[in-house]
Amino acid sequence: MTRPEAPFDGQVVVLTRRVESEGVVSLELGLPTGEELPAWEPGAHIDLVLPNGLTRQYSLCGQVENRKSWRVGILREPESRGGSRYIHDELAEGSELRVRGPRNNFPLLDAPRYVFIGGGIGITPLIPMITRVQAAGADWTLHYGGRTRATMAFLDELEAHGDRVRVYPQDERGLPDLDAILGSPAESTLVYCCGPTGLIDAVEARCQAWPAGSLQVERFAAVAPSGDVDDQPIEVELRASGMTITVPPELSVLEAVENVGISVIKSCEEGICGSCETAVLDGEVDHRDSLLTEDERAAMDTMMICVSRAKRGRLVLDL
């Protein structure tokens, strides 16, 4: 993975606000001038920098060809730390806010066949993917689960695709039968999954027998570290800035870098969005993100400085 560069960082206006289901609203965002927004590809997300000081990431779920607006879907989280609650309660048509992006950590790869599996608000990045593969003439199916039909956003839009779309309201049909969906590994087929941690973990377990690279996932929550973590102070050379700092156990590399006055793009601070990805010039990284692939981790040339540290006490970063 190469460090993503944000092609846009500026003010947008809420063009439309629509209730998509119980607990989910969609916003269409556009430039106040009416000019075109940057191009994007299926799987991309943007950062909403909210007026209350919080930053949250949301997948783009509109039409890639529409350069006049970006659409995002936002679930009102019961345990919201203030992001989704602010969006639901405060943002209305005509509201202005800052946006960064788009970035894409969940790109749509070419394949003749696809299996899409979405849970809850995890359906959002899959919508433009489905539009793209349908237009390309690929074979595909979508398995979409949710608590109840009333809570499942964008249903009308998706069910217009007919029997390619299988809907699983839990109160009506129970959970998707992943053993039936993924029990037989399929050649030349990609599986795309986004949703709650439990769903992704279950899909990952069933795809272990599939060909390498068949499964692509995007997480909305970080993976809990395995085992006990005993952090030690580490030394970090910031090559471009000409300084070396000590990062104590109670601080992340990101926090320590900010403390010496170096500005870094950040967002989730959980190792899932990729905003703070930083080039590693030397050292062995203790990767703790939920984003990089095993090959990318093994390369030791990049890290998410919000969560990852050094394995052997010292790192050299391109900062």
mmCIF file of C-alpha atoms in Angstrom, residues 7 22 25 52 58 66 77 161 163 180 185-186 191 273 282:
data_model
loop_
_atom_site.group_PDB
_atom_site.id
_atom_site.type_symbol
_atom_site.label_atom_id
_atom_site.label_comp_id
_atom_site.label_asym_id
_atom_site.label_seq_id
_atom_site.Cartn_x
_atom_site.Cartn_y
_atom_site.Cartn_z
ATOM 1 C CA PRO A 7 -6.994 15.183 -3.550
ATOM 2 C CA GLU A 22 -34.688 3.334 10.712
ATOM 3 C CA VAL A 25 -29.750 8.897 6.824
ATOM 4 C CA ASN A 52 -18.058 19.819 16.702
ATOM 5 C CA TYR A 58 -17.932 7.221 5.587
ATOM 6 C CA ASN A 66 -21.897 11.752 -10.794
ATOM 7 C CA GLU A 77 -24.727 4.547 16.533
ATOM 8 C CA HIS A 161 -31.455 -5.965 -9.326
ATOM 9 C CA ASP A 163 -32.759 -12.359 -7.698
ATOM 10 C CA ALA A 180 -23.876 -22.558 2.007
ATOM 11 C CA PRO A 185 -14.189 -22.479 -2.828
ATOM 12 C CA ALA A 186 -14.731 -21.004 -6.278
ATOM 13 C CA VAL A 191 -15.595 -12.196 -2.116
ATOM 14 C CA CYS A 273 -8.856 4.272 7.866
ATOM 15 C CA ASP A 282 14.349 1.835 8.528
#
